[in-house]
Coordinates of C-alpha atoms in Angstrom, one line a residue:
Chain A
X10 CA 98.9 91.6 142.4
X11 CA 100.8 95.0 143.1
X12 CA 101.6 96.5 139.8
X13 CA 103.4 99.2 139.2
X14 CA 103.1 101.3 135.6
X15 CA 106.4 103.3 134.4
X16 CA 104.3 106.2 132.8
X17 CA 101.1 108.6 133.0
X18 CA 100.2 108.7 129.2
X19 CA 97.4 106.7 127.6
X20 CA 98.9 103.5 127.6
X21 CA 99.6 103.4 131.3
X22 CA 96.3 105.1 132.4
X23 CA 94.2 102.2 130.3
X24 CA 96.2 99.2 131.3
X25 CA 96.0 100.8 135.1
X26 CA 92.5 100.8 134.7
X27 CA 91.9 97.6 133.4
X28 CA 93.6 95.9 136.1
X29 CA 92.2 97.8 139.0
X30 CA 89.0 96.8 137.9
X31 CA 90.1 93.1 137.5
X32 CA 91.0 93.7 141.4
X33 CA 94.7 94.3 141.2
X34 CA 96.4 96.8 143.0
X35 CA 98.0 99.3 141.0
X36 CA 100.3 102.5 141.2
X37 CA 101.5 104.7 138.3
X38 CA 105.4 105.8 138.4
X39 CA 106.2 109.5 137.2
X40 CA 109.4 111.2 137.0
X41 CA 107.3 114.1 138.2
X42 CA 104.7 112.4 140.4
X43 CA 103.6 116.1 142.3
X44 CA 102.3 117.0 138.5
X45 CA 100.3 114.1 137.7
X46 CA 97.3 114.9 139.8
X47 CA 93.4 114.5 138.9
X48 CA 94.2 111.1 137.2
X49 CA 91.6 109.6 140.0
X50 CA 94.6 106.3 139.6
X51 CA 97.5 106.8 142.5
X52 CA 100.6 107.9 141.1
X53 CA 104.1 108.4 143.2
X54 CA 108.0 108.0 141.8
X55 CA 109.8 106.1 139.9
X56 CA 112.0 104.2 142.7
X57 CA 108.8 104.2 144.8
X58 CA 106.7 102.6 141.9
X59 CA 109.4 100.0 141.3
X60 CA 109.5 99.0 145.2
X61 CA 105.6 99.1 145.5
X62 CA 105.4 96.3 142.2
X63 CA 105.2 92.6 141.8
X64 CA 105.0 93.4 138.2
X65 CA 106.6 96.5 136.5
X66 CA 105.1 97.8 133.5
X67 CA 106.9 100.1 131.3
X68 CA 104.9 102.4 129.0
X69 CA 107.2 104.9 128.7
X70 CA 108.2 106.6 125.4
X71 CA 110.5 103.9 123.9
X72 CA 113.6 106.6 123.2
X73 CA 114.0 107.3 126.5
X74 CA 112.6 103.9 128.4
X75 CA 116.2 102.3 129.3
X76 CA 117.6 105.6 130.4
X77 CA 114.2 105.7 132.8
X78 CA 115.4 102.7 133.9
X79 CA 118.6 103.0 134.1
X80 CA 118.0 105.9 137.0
X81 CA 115.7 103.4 139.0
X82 CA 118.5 101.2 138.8
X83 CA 119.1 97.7 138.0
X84 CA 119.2 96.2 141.7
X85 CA 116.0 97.7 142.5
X86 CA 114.6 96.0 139.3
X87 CA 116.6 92.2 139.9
X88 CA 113.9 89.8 140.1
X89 CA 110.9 92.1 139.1
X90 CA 109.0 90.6 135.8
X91 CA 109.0 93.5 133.6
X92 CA 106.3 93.6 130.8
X93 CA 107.3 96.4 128.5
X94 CA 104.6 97.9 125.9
X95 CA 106.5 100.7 124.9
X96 CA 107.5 101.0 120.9
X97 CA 111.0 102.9 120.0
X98 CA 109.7 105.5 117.4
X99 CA 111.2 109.0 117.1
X100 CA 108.6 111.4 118.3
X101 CA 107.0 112.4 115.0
X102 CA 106.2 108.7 114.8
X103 CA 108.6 108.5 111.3
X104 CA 111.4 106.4 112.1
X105 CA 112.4 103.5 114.1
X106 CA 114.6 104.8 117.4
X107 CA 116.2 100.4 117.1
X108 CA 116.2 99.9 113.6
X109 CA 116.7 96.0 113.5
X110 CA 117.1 95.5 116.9
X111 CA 113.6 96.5 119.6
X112 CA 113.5 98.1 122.6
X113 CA 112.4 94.9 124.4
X114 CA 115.5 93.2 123.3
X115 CA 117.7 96.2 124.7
X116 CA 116.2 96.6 127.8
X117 CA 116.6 92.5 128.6
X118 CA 120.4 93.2 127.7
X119 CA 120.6 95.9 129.9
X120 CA 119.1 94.1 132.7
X121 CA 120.0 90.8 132.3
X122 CA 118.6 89.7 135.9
X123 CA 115.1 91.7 135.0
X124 CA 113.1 89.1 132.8
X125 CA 111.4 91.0 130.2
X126 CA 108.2 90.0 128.4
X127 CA 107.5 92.1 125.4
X128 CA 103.4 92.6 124.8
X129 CA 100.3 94.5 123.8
X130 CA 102.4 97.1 121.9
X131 CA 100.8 95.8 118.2
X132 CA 97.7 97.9 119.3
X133 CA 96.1 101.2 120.6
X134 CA 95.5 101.9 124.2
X135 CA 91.6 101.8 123.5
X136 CA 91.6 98.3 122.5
X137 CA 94.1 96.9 124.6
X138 CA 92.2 96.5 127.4
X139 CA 88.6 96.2 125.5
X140 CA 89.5 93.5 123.0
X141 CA 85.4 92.8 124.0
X142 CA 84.1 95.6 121.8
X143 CA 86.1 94.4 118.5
X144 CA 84.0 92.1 116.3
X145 CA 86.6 89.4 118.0
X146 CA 89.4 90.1 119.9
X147 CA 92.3 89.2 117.5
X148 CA 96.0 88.4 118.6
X149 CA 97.9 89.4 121.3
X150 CA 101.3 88.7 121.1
X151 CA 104.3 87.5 123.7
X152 CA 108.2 87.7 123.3
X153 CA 110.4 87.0 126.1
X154 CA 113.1 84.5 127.6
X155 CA 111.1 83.5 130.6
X156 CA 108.9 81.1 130.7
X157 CA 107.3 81.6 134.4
X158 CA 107.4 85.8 133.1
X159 CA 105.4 85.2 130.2
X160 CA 102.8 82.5 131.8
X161 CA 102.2 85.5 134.9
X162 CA 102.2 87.9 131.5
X163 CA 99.3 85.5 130.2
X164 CA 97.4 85.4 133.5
X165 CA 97.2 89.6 133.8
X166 CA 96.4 89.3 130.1
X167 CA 93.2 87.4 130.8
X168 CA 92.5 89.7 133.5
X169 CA 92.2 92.2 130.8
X170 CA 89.8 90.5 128.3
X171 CA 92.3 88.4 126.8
X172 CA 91.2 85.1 126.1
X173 CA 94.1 82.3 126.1
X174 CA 93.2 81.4 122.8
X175 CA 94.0 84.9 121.7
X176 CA 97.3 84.7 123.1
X177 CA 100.3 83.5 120.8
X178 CA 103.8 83.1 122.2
X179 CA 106.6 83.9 119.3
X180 CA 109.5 83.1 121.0
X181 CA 112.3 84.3 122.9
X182 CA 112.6 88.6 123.5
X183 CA 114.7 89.3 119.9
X184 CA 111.0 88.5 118.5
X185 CA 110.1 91.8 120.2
X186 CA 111.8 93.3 117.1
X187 CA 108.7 92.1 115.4
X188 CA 106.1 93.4 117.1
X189 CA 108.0 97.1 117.4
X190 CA 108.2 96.9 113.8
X191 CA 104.1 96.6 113.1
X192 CA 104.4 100.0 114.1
X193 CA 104.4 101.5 110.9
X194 CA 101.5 98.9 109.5
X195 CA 99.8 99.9 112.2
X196 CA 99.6 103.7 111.2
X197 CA 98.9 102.3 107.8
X198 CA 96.2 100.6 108.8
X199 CA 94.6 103.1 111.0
X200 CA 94.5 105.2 107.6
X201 CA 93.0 101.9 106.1
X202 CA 90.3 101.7 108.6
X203 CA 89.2 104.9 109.9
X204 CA 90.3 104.4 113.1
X205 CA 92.8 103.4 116.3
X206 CA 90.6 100.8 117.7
X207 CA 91.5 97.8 115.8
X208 CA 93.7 94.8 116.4
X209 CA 94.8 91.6 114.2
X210 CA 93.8 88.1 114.2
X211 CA 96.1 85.6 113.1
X212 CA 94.1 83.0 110.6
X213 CA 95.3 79.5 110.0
X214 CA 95.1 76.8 107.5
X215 CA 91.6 75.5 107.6
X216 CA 91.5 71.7 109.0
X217 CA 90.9 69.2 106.9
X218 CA 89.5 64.9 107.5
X219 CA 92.5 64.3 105.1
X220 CA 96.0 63.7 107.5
Chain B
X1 CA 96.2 90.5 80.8
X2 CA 99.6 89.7 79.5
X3 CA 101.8 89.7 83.3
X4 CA 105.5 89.3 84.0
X5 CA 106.7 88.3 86.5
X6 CA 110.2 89.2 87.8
X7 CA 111.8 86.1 89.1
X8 CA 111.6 82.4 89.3
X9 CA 111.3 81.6 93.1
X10 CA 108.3 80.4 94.9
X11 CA 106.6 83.7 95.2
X12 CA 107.0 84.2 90.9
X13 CA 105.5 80.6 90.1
X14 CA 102.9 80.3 92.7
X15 CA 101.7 84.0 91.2
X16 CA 102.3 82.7 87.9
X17 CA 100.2 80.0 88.4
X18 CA 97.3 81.3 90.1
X19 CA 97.1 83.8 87.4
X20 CA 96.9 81.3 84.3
X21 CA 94.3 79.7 86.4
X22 CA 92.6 82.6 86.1
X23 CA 92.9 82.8 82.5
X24 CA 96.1 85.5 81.9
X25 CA 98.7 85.2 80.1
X26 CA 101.6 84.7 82.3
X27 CA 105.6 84.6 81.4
X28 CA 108.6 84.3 83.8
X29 CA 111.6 86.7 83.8
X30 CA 115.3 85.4 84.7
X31 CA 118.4 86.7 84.6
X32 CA 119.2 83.3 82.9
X33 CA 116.5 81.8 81.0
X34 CA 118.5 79.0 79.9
X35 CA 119.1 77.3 83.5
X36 CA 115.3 78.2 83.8
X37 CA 113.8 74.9 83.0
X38 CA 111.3 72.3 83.9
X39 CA 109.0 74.8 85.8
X40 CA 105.8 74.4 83.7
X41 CA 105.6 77.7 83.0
X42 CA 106.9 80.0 80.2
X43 CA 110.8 81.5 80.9
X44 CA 112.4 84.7 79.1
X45 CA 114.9 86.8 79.8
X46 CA 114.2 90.0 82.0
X47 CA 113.7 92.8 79.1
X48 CA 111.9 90.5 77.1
X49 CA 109.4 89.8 79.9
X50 CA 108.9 93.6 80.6
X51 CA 108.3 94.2 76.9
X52 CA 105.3 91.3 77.0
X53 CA 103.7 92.5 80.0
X54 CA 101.3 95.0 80.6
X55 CA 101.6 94.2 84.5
X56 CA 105.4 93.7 85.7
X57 CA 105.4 91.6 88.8
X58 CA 108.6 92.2 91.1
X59 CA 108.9 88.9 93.2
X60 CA 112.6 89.2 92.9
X61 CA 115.3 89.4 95.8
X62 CA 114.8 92.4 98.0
X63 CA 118.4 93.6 98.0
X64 CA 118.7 93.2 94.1
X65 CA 115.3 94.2 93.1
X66 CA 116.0 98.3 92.3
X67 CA 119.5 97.2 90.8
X68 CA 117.7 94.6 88.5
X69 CA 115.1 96.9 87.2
X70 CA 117.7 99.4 86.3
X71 CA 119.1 96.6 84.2
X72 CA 116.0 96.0 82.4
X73 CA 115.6 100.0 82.3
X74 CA 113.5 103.1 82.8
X75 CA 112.1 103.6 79.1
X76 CA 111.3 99.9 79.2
X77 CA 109.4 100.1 82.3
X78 CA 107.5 103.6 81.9
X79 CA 103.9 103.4 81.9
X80 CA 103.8 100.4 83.1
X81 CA 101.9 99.1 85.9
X82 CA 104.3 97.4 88.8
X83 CA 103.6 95.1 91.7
X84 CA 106.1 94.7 94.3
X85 CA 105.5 92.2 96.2
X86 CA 109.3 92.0 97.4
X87 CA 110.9 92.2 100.9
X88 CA 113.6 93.6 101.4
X89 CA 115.9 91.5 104.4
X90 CA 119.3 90.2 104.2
X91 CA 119.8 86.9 103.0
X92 CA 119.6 85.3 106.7
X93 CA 116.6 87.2 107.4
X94 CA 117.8 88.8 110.1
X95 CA 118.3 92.5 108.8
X96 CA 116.2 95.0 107.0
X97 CA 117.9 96.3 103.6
X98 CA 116.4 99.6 104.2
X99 CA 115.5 100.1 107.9
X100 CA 113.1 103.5 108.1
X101 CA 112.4 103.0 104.1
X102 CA 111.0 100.0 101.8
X103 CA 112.0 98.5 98.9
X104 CA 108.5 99.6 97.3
X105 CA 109.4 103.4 98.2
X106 CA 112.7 103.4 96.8
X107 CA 111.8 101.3 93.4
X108 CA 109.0 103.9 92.9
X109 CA 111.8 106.8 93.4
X110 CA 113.9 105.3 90.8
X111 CA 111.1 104.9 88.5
X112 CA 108.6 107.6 88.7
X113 CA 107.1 106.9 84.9
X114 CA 106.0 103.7 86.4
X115 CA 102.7 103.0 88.8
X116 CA 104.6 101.3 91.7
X117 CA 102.1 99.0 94.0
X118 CA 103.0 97.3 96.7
X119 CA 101.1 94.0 98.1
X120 CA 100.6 90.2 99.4
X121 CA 104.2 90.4 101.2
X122 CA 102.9 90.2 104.2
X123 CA 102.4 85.9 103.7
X124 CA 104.1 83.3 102.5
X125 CA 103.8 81.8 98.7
X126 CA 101.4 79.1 100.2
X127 CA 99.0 81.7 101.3
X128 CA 99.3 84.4 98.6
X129 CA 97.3 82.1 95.3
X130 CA 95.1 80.1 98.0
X131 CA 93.4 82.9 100.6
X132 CA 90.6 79.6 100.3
X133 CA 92.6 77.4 102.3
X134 CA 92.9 79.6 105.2
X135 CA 90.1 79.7 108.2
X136 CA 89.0 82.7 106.3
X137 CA 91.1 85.0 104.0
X138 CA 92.4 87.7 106.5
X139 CA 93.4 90.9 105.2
X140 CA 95.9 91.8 102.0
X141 CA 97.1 95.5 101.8
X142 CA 97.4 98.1 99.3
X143 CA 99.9 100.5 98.9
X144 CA 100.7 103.2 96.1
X145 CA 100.2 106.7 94.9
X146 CA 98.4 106.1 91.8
X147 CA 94.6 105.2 91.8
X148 CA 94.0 103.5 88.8
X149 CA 97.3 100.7 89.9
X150 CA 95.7 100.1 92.9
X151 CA 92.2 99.4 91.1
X152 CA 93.7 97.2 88.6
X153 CA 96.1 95.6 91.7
X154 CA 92.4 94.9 93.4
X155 CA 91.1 93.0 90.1
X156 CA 94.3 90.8 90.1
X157 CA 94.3 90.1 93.8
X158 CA 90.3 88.9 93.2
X159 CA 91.5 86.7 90.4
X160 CA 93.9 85.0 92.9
X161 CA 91.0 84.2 95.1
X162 CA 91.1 87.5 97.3
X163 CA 87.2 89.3 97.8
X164 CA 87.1 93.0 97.7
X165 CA 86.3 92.8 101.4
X166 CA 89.4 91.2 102.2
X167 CA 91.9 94.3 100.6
X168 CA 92.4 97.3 102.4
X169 CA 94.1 100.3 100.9
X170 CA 96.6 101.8 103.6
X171 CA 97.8 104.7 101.7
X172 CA 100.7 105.6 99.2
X173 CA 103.9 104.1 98.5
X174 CA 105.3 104.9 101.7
X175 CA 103.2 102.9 103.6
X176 CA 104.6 100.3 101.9
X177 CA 107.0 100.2 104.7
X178 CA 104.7 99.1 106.6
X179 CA 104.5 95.8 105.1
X180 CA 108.1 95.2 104.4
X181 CA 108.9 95.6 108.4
X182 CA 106.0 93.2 109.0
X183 CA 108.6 90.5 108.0
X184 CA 110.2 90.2 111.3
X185 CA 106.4 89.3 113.3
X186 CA 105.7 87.5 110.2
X187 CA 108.4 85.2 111.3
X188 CA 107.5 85.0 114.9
X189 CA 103.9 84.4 114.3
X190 CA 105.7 81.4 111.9
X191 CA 107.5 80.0 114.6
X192 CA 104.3 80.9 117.1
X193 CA 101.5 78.7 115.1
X194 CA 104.5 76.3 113.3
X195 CA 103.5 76.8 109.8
X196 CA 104.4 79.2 107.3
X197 CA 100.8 79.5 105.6
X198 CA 98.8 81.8 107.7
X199 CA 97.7 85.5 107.0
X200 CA 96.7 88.3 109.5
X201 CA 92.7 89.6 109.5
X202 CA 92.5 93.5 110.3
X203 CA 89.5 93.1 113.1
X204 CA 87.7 96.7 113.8
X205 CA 85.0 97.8 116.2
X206 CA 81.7 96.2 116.4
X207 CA 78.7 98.0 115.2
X208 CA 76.7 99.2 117.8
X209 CA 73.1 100.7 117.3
X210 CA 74.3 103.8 119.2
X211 CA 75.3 106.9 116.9

């Protein structure tokens, strides 16, 4: 598929990466494309980026994503699935930029004809798209209204490593809120651990012969 | 040990239970003793159960908790050890009390004579007293500023069935925050896997026989 990444930080670099080698086609969008060179990945515009994609990715810094998008504009976006990664924390990573609402859910209100699938933010770039070299992969997480978006969401998922069985729909996009929100265990943990490169694994109840 | 615990919900009893299993000496705290019957367990009122324990247990209401322990007092709960294993959302669910803080930070603020530690609300009741029943434990976190709680926190958390292995430390009482906003995926997962007894399992890198 054609995808276009909103973004030249670590997030968008790794994910761009991943899929290129799963034999996607892939462009990076920049505000300020003629500075982002030596990233060996193609990079051009915003509006360009968003033309270019079948699938828009957003990993911009989640304060300013929706006004990012905003200046694309939302008829150049109408129709486009738009899997957003980003997480709303101010920039010294303290507070919540949505406090009890999310950045996914805020970006689906602002472009209601954009489906939005909310994903892969409940974890650091490094394992995102190497869930292979964790002692097993964990849980990735999906929020969003659309159905069709977050089945081509689980496809490009796989594509990076993702098992389906890894994969665990919450529900519609106001569930976002709760993966934007394991932001701040997920600094905790990182203290915990050590290190970046973790994920989690939801367990469940162990079956049993009894009904 | 001689534990009280604050409340008379689910969270109190299945504590209170799985303790007394274990061989402490557990007792109830309510507002209104007298209405407090038919649990099997032992019910006083709120000061008396802070003067019996030697752990205080805070399994009450989010929104009421620091309001509550001011009732019971400061003097009365200096120097001793307190698990906070409350969340603070509105009564829907659907709001954080204290969006960019935590119940756990702000009780510890109020009370500085008294070890605050926050843990096990990250899970339901049904997974908190029976890690066993789960596919494996998963992970239960640690948070507070003052060693020795947490160490004694660790032995109480073994005696409900947790292994060392399975209880990571993620900082001081401001990462308590972390588990408090976990609330909101907690409730997606819920929804995602249709059953409120599951935990989460921090998974790291695998070892690799490379430096």
């Amino acid at each position: 598929m054609r995808i276009g990444l909103l973004g030249t930080g670590n997030v968008a670099r790794a994910l761009a990466h991943g899929w290129r080698a799963a034999g996607h086609d892939v462009l990076l969008g920049s505000r300020r494309p003629e500075e982002r060179t030596g990233l060996d990945l193609p990079v051009a515009g915003l509006g360009e980026t968003a033309a270019h994609a079948e699938v828009l990715v957003n990993a911009t810094p989640g304060g300013v994503s929706v006004a990012l998008l905003h200046s694309i504009g939302a008829p150049a976006l109408a129709g486009t699935l738009l899997i957003d990664v980003g997480v709303g924390l101010s920039d010294d990573f303290t507070e919540l930029t949505h406090p009890n609402s999310s950045l996914g859910e805020l970006i689906q209100e602002a472009f209601p004809l954009t489906p939005v699938v909310k994903t892969l933010c409940t974890m650091d770039s490094s394992a995102m798209t190497a869930p292979g070299e964790l002692t097993e992969p964990g849980t990735v997480f999906l929020s969003g209204d659309d159905i069709e978006a977050k089945r081509t969401t689980g496809h490009l998922l796989t594509d990076l490593g993702w098992p389906p069985s890894s994969q665990l729909d919450i529900g519609g996009i106001t569930t976002a809120r709760g993966q934007e929100h394991f932001a701040f265990l997920f600094m905790g943990i990182a203290d915990g651990v050590g290190s970046h490169t973790f994920n989690i694994k939801v367990v469940t109840r162990r079956q049993t012969d009894t009904p």
